[in-house]
C-alpha atoms as a printed R data frame, in Angstrom:
    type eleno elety resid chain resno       x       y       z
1   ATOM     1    CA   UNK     A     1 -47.458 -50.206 -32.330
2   ATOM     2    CA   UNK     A     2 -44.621 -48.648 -34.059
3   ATOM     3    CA   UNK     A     3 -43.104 -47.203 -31.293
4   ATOM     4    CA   UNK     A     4 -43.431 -49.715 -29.478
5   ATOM     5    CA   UNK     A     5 -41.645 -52.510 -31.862
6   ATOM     6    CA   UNK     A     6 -39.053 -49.593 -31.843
7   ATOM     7    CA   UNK     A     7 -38.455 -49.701 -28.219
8   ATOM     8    CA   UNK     A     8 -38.499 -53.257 -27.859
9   ATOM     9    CA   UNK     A     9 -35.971 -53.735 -30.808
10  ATOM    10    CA   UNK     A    10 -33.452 -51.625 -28.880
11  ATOM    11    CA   UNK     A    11 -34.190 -53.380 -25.966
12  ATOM    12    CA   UNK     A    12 -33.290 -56.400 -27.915
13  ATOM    13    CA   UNK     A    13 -30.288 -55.246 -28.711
14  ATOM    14    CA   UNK     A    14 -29.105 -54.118 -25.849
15  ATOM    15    CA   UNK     A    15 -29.599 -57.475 -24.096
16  ATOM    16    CA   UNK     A    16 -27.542 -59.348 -27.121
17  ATOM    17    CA   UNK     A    17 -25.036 -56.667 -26.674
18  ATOM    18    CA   UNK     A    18 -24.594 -57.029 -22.646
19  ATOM    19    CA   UNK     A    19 -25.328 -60.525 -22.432
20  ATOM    20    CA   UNK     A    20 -27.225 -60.027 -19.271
21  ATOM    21    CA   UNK     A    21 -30.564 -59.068 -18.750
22  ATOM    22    CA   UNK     A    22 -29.291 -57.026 -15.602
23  ATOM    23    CA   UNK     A    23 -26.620 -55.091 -17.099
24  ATOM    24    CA   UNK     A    24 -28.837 -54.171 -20.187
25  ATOM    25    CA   UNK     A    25 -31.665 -52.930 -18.012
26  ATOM    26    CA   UNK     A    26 -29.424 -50.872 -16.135
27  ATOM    27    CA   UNK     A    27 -28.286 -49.757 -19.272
28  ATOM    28    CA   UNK     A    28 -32.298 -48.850 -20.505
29  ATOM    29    CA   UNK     A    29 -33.560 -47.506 -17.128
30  ATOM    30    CA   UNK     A    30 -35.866 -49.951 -16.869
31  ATOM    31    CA   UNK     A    31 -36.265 -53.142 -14.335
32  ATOM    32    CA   UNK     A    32 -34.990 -56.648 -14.804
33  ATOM    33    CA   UNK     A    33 -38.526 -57.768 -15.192
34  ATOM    34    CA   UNK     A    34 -40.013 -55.662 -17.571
35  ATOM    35    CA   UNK     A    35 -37.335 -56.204 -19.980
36  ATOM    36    CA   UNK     A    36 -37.546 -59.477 -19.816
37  ATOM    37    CA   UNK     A    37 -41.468 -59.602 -20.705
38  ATOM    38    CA   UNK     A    38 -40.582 -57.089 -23.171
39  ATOM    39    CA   UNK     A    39 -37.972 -59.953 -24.935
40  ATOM    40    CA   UNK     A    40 -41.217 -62.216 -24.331
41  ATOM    41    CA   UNK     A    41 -43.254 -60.128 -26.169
42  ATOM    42    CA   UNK     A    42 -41.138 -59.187 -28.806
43  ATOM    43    CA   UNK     A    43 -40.479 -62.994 -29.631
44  ATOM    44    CA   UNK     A    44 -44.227 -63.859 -29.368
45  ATOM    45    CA   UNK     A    45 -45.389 -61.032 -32.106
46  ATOM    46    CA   UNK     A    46 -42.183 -62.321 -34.189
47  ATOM    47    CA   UNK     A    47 -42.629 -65.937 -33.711
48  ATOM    48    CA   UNK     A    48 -39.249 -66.809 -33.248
49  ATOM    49    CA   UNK     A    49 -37.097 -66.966 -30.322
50  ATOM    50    CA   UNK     A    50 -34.649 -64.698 -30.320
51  ATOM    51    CA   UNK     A    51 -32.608 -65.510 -26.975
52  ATOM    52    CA   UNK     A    52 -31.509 -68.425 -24.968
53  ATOM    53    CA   UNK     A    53 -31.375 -67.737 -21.442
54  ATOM    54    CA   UNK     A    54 -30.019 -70.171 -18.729
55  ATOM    55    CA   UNK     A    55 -29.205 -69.311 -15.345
56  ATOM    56    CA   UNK     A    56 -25.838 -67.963 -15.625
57  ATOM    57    CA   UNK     A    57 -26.126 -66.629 -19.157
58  ATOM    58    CA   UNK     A    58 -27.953 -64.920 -21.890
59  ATOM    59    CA   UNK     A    59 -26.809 -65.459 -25.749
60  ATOM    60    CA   UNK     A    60 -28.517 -65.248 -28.845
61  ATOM    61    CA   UNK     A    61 -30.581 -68.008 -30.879
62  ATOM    62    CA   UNK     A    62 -29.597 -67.873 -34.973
63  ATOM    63    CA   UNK     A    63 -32.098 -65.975 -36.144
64  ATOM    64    CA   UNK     A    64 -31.500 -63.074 -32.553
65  ATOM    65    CA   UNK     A    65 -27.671 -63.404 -34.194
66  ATOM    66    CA   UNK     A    66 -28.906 -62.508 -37.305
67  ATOM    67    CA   UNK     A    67 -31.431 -59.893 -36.354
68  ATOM    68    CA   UNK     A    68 -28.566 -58.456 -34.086
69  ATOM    69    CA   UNK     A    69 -26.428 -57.669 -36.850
70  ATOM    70    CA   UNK     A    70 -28.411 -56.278 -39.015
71  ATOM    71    CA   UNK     A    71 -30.426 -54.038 -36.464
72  ATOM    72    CA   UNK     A    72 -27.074 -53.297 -34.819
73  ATOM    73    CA   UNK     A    73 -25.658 -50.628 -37.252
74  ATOM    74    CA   UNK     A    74 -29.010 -49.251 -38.544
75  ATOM    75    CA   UNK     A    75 -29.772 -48.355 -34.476
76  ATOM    76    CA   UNK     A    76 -26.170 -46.634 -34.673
77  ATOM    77    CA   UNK     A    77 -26.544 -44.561 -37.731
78  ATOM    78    CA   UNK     A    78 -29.973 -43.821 -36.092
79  ATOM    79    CA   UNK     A    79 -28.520 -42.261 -32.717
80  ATOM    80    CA   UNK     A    80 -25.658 -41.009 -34.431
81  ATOM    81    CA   UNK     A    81 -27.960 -38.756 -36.552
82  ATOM    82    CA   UNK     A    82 -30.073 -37.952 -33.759
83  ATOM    83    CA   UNK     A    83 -27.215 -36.209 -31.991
84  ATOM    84    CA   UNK     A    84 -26.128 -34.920 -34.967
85  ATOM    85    CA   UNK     A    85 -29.262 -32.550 -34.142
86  ATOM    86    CA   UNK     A    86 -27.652 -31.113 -31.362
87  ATOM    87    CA   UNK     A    87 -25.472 -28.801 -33.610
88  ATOM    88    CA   UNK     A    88 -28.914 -27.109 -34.505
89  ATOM    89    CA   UNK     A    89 -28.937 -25.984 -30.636
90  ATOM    90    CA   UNK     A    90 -28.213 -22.677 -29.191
91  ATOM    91    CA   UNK     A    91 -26.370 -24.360 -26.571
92  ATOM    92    CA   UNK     A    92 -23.897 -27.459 -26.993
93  ATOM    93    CA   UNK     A    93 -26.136 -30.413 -24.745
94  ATOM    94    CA   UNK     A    94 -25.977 -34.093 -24.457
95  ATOM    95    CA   UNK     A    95 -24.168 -36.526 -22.408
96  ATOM    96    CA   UNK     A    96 -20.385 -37.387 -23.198
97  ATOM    97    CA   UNK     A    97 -19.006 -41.121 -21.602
98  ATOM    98    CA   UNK     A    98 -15.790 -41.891 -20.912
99  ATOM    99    CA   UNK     A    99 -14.241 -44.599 -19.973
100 ATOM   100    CA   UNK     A   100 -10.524 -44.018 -17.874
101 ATOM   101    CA   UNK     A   101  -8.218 -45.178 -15.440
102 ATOM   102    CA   UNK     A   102  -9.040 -43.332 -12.034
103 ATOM   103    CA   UNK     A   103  -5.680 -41.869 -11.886
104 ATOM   104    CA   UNK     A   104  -6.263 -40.155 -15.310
105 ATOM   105    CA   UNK     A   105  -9.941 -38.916 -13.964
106 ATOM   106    CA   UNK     A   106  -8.657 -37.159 -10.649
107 ATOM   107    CA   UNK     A   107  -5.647 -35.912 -11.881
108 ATOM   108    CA   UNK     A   108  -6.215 -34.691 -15.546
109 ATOM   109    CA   UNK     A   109  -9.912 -34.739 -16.594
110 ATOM   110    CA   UNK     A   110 -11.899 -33.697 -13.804
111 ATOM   111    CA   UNK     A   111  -9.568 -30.748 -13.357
112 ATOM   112    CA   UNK     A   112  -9.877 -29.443 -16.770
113 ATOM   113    CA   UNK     A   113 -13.587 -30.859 -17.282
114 ATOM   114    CA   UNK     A   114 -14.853 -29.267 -14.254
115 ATOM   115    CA   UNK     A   115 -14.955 -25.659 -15.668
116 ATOM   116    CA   UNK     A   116 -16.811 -26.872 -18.623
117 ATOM   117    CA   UNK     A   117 -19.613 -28.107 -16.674
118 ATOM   118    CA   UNK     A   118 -20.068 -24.944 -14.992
119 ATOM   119    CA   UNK     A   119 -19.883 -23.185 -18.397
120 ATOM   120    CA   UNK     A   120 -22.384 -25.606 -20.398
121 ATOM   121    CA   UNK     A   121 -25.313 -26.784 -17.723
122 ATOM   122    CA   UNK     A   122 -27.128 -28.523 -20.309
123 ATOM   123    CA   UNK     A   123 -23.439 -31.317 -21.094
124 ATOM   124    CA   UNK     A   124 -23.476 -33.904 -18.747
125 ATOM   125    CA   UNK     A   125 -20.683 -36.347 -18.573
126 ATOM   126    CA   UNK     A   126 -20.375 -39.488 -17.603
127 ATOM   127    CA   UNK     A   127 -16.877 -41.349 -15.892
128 ATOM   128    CA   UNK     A   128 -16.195 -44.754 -15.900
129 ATOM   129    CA   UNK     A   129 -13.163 -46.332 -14.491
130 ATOM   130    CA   UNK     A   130 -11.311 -48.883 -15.980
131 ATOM   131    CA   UNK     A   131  -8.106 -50.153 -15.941
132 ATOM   132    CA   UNK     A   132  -8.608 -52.082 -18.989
133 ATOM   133    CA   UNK     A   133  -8.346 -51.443 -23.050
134 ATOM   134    CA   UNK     A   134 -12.247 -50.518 -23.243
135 ATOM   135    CA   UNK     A   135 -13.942 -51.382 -26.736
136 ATOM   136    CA   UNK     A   136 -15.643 -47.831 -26.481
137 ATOM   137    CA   UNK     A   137 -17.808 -48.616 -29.766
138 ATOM   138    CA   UNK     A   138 -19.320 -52.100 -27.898
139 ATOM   139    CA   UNK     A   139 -19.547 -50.318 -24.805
140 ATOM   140    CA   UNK     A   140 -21.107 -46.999 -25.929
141 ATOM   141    CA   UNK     A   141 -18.882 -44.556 -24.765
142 ATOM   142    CA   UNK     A   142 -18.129 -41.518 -26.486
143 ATOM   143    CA   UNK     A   143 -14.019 -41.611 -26.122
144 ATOM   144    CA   UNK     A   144 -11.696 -43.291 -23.871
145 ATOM   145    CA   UNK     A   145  -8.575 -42.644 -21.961
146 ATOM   146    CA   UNK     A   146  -4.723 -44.872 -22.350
147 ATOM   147    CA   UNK     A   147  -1.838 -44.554 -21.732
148 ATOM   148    CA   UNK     A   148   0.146 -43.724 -25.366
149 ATOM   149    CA   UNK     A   149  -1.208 -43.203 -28.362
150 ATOM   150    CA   UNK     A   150  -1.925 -47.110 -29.708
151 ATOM   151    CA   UNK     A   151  -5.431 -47.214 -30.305
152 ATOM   152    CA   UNK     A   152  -7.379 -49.760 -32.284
153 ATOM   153    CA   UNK     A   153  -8.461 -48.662 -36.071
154 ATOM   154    CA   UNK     A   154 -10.517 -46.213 -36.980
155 ATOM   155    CA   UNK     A   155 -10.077 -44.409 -33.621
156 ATOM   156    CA   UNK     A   156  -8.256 -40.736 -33.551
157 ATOM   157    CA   UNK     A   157  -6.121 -40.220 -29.961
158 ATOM   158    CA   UNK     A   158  -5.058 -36.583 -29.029
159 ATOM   159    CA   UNK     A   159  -2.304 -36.459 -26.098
160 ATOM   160    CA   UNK     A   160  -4.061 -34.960 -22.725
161 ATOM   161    CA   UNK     A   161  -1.307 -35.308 -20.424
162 ATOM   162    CA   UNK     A   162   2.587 -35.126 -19.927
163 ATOM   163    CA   UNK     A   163   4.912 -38.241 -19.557
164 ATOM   164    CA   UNK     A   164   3.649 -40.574 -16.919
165 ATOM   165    CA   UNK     A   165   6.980 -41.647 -14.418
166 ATOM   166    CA   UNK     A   166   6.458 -44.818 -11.995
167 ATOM   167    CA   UNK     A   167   7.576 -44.980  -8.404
168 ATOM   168    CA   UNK     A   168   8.329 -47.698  -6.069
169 ATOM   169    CA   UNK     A   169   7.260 -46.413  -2.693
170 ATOM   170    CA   UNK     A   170   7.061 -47.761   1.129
171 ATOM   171    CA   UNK     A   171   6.336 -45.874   4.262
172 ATOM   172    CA   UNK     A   172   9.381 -45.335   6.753
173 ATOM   173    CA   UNK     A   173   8.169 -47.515   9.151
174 ATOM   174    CA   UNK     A   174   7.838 -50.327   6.439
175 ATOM   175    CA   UNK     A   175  11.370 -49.892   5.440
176 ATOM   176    CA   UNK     A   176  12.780 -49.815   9.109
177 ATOM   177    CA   UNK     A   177  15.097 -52.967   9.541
178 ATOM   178    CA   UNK     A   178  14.344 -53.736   5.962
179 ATOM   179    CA   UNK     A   179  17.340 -53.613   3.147
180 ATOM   180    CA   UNK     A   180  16.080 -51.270   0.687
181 ATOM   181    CA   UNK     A   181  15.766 -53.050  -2.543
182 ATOM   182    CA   UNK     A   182  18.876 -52.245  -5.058
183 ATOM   183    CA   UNK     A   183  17.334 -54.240  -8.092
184 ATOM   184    CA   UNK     A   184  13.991 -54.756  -9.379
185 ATOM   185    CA   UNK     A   185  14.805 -58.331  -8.649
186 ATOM   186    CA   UNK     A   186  15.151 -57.299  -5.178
187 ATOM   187    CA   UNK     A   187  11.612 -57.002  -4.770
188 ATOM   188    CA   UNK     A   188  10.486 -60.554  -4.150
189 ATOM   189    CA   UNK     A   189  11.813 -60.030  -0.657
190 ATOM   190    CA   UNK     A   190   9.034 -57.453   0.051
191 ATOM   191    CA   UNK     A   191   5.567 -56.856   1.066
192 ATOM   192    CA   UNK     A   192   4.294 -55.319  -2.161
193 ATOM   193    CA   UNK     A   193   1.304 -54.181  -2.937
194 ATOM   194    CA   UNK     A   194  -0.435 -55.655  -5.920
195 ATOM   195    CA   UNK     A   195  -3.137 -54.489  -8.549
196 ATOM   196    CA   UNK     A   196  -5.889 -56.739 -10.074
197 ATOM   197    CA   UNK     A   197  -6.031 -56.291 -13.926
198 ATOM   198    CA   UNK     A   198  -9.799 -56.642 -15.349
199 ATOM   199    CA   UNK     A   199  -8.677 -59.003 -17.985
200 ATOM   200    CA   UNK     A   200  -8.689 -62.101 -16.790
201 ATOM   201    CA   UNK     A   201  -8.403 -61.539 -13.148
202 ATOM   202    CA   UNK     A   202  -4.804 -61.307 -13.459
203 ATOM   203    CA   UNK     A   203  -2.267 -59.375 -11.491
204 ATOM   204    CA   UNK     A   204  -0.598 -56.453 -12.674
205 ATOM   205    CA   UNK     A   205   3.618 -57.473 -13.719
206 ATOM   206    CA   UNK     A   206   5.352 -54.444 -12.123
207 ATOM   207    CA   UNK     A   207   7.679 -53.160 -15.253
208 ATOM   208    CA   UNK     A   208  11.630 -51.875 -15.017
209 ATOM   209    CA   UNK     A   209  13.557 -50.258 -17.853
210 ATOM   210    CA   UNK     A   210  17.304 -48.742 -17.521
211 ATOM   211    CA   UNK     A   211  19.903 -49.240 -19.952
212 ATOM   212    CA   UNK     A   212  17.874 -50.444 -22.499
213 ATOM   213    CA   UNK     A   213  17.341 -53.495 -19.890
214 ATOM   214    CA   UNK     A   214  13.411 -54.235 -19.431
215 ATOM   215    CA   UNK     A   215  11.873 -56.437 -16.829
216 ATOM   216    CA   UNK     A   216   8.825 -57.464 -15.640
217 ATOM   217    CA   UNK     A   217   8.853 -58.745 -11.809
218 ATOM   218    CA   UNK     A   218   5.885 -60.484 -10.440
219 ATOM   219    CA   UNK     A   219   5.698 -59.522  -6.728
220 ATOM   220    CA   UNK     A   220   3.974 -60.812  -3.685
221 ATOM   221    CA   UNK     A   221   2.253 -59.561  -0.572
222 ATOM   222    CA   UNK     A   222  -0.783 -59.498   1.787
223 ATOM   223    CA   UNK     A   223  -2.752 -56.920  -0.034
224 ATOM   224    CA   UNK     A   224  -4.348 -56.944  -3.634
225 ATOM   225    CA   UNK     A   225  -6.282 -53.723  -5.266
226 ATOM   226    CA   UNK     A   226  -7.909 -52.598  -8.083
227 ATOM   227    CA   UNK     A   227  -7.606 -48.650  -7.286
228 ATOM   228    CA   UNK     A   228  -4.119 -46.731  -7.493
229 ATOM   229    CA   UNK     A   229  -5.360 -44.375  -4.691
230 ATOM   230    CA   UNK     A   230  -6.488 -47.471  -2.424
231 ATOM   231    CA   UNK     A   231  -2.844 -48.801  -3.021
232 ATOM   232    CA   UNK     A   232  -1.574 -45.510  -2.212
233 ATOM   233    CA   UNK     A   233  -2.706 -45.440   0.653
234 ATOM   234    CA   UNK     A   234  -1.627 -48.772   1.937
235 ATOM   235    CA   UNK     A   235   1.610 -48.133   1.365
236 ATOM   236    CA   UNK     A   236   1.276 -45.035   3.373
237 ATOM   237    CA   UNK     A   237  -0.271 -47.258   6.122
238 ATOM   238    CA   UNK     A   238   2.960 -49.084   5.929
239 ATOM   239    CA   UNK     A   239   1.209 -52.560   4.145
240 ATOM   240    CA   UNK     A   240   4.278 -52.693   2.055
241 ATOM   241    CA   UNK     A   241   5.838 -51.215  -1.328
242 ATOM   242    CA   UNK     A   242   3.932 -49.752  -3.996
243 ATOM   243    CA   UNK     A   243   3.938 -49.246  -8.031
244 ATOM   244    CA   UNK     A   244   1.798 -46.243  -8.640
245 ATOM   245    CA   UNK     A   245   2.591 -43.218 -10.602
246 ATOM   246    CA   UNK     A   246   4.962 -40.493  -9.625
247 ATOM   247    CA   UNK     A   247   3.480 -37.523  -9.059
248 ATOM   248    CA   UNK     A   248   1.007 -39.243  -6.236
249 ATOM   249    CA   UNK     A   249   4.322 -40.003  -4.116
250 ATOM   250    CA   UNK     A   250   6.415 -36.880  -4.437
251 ATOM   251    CA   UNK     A   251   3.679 -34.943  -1.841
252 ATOM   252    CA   UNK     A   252   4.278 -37.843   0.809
253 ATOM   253    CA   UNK     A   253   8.319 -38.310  -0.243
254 ATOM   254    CA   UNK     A   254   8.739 -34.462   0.472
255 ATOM   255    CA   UNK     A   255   6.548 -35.014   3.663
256 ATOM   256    CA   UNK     A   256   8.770 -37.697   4.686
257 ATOM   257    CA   UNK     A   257   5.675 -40.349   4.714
258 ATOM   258    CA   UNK     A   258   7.073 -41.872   2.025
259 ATOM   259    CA   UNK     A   259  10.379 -42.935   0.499
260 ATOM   260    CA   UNK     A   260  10.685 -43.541  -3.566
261 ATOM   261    CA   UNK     A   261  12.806 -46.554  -4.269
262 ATOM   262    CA   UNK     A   262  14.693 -47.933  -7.827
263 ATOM   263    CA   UNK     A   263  14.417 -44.191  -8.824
264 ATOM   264    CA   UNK     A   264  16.850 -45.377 -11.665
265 ATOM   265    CA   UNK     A   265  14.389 -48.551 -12.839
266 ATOM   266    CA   UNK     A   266  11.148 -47.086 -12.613
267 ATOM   267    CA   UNK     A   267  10.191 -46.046 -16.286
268 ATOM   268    CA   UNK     A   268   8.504 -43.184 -18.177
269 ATOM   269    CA   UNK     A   269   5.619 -43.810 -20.252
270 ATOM   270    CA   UNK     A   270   3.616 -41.993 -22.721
271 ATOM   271    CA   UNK     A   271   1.312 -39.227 -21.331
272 ATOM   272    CA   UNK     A   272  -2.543 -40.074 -21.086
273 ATOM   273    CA   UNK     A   273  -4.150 -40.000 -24.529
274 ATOM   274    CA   UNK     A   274  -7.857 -39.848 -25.275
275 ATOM   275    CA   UNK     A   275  -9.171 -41.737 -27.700
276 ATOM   276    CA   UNK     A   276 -12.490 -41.411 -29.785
277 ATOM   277    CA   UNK     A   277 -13.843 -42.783 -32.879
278 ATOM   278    CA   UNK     A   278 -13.345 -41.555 -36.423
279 ATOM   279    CA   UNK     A   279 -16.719 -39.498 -37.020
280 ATOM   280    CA   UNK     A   280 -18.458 -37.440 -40.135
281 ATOM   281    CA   UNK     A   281 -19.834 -35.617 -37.757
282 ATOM   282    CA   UNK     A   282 -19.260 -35.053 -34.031
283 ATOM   283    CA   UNK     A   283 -21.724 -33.617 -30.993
284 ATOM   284    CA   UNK     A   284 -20.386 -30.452 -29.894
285 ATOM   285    CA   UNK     A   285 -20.776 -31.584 -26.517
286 ATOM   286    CA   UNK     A   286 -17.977 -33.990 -27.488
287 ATOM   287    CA   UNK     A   287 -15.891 -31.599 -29.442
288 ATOM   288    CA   UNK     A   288 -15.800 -28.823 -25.824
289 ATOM   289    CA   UNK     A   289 -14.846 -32.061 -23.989
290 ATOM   290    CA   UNK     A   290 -11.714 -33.102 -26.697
291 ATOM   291    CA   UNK     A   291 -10.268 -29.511 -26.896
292 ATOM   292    CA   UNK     A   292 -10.811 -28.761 -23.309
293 ATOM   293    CA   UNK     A   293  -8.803 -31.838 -22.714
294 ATOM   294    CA   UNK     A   294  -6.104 -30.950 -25.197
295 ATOM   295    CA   UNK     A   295  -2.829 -31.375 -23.989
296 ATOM   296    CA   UNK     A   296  -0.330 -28.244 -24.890
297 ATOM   297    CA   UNK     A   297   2.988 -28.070 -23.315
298 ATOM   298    CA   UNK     A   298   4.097 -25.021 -21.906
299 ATOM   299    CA   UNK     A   299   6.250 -22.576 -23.677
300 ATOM   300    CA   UNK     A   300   9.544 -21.898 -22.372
């Protein structure tokens, strides 16, 4: 009976959490339907209800608000000290989430994460991408990948890449006939190729920097992405300019499929940072995936 309250209470709070009885399943391994008589069930030995459901939606009643917040952190401290077992192992085990921009994954975490995996059979890890500022504590991942090192509080960020340089690229046989574009400005005359943000369905402001001089330029065309390598490719298909980082378009530029553009505009960010929260104690599975990711510059 015990057990089972336990389960169910997780359950419960997985639902509040996701808002969706679909996502939180997913989430719990289990199917739509038996989490939902499990909610049932819960409220009927409680004698409350807990959650409002309505077609489109699932949100909390007063008293699931209040039993969210107090089960909420007591669930935490309970997995927390569960893995906190792991360090009694033999072997570092577990699985590590992450949550990170796919140009971050391919280029700097797989690489480096790969070797670990083939050292430690018993870590598994899990990638998410994202192109937008995760809440890795509501969404249960272990750490998270940005650009720079702003995080939100009570997170610690350790640099995993070099500086990140833009390009503004088209194909050849886009730019044939075409005046190249001088300005940033210039760009409302061309195809471009756009991204879709997550937040809010918005598109993605291309940004400019020389002299001190920033802009943002909101640009047009007939194709819209939420993938840098899907964007990539278009403009290697000749769909028009895009805004992707630079070391995906030098290959194609010294191939000749490719020609960068506003060399002198296109500016330099922070390197990738990953970012985890501020534990007592941390899984070693976690700590093999932070130094492995370590960034350290090479000596001259």
């Amino acid at each position: 009976m015990i057990k089972d309250n336990l389960n169910d209470l997780q359950a419960f709070v997985a639902v509040a959490r996701e808002r969706s009885f679909t996502r939180a399943a997913a989430q719990l391994g289990m199917s739509r339907s038996a989490l939902s008589h499990a909610m049932l069930a819960l409220e009927a030995r409680l004698g409350v209800r807990l959650l409002t459901r309505t077609t489109r939606s699932v949100s909390t009643t007063e008293a699931g608000a209040r039993l969210l917040e107090t089960l909420g952190p007591r669930l935490a401290d309970i997995e927390q000290a569960l893995g906190s077992l792991s360090t009694l192992r033999d072997k570092p085990a577990g699985t590590v989430r992450i949550t990170a921009h796919d140009h971050a994954i391919v280029n700097f975490l797989w690489p480096r994460l790969l070797p670990l995996l083939r050292e430690y059979p018993d870590i598994q890890i899990e990638f998410s991408v994202d192109y937008a500022m995760t809440d890795i504590a509501a969404q249960r991942f272990d750490a998270g990948v940005r650009s720079g090192d702003r995080v939100d509080k009570d997170m610690i960020a350790v640099r995993i890449a070099p500086a990140l340089r833009m390009a503004v690229a088209g194909s050849p046989d886009y730019l044939k006939g075409r005046a190249h574009p001088m300005v940033p400005q210039d760009l409302t005359e061309h195809c471009c190729i756009n991204l879709r943000l997550p937040t809010h369905g918005g598109l993605y402001a291309w940004d400019f920097e020389k002299g001190g001089q920033e802009l943002n330029v909101r640009v047009t065309g007939q194709t819209v992405f939420n993938n840098t390598f899907l964007m990539l490719q278009a403009a290697l298909d000749g769909m028009g300019l895009a805004y992707v980082p630079y070391d995906l378009v030098q290959p194609h530029v010294e191939r000749g499929q490719l020609v960068s553009l506003l060399e002198d505009w296109c500016p330099v960010f922070p390197g990738y940072h990953l970012y985890y929260a501020n534990r007592r104690q941390m899984s070693p599975a976690l700590a093999l995936v932070i130094e492995a990711l370590r960034y350290r510059e090479e000596q001259p």
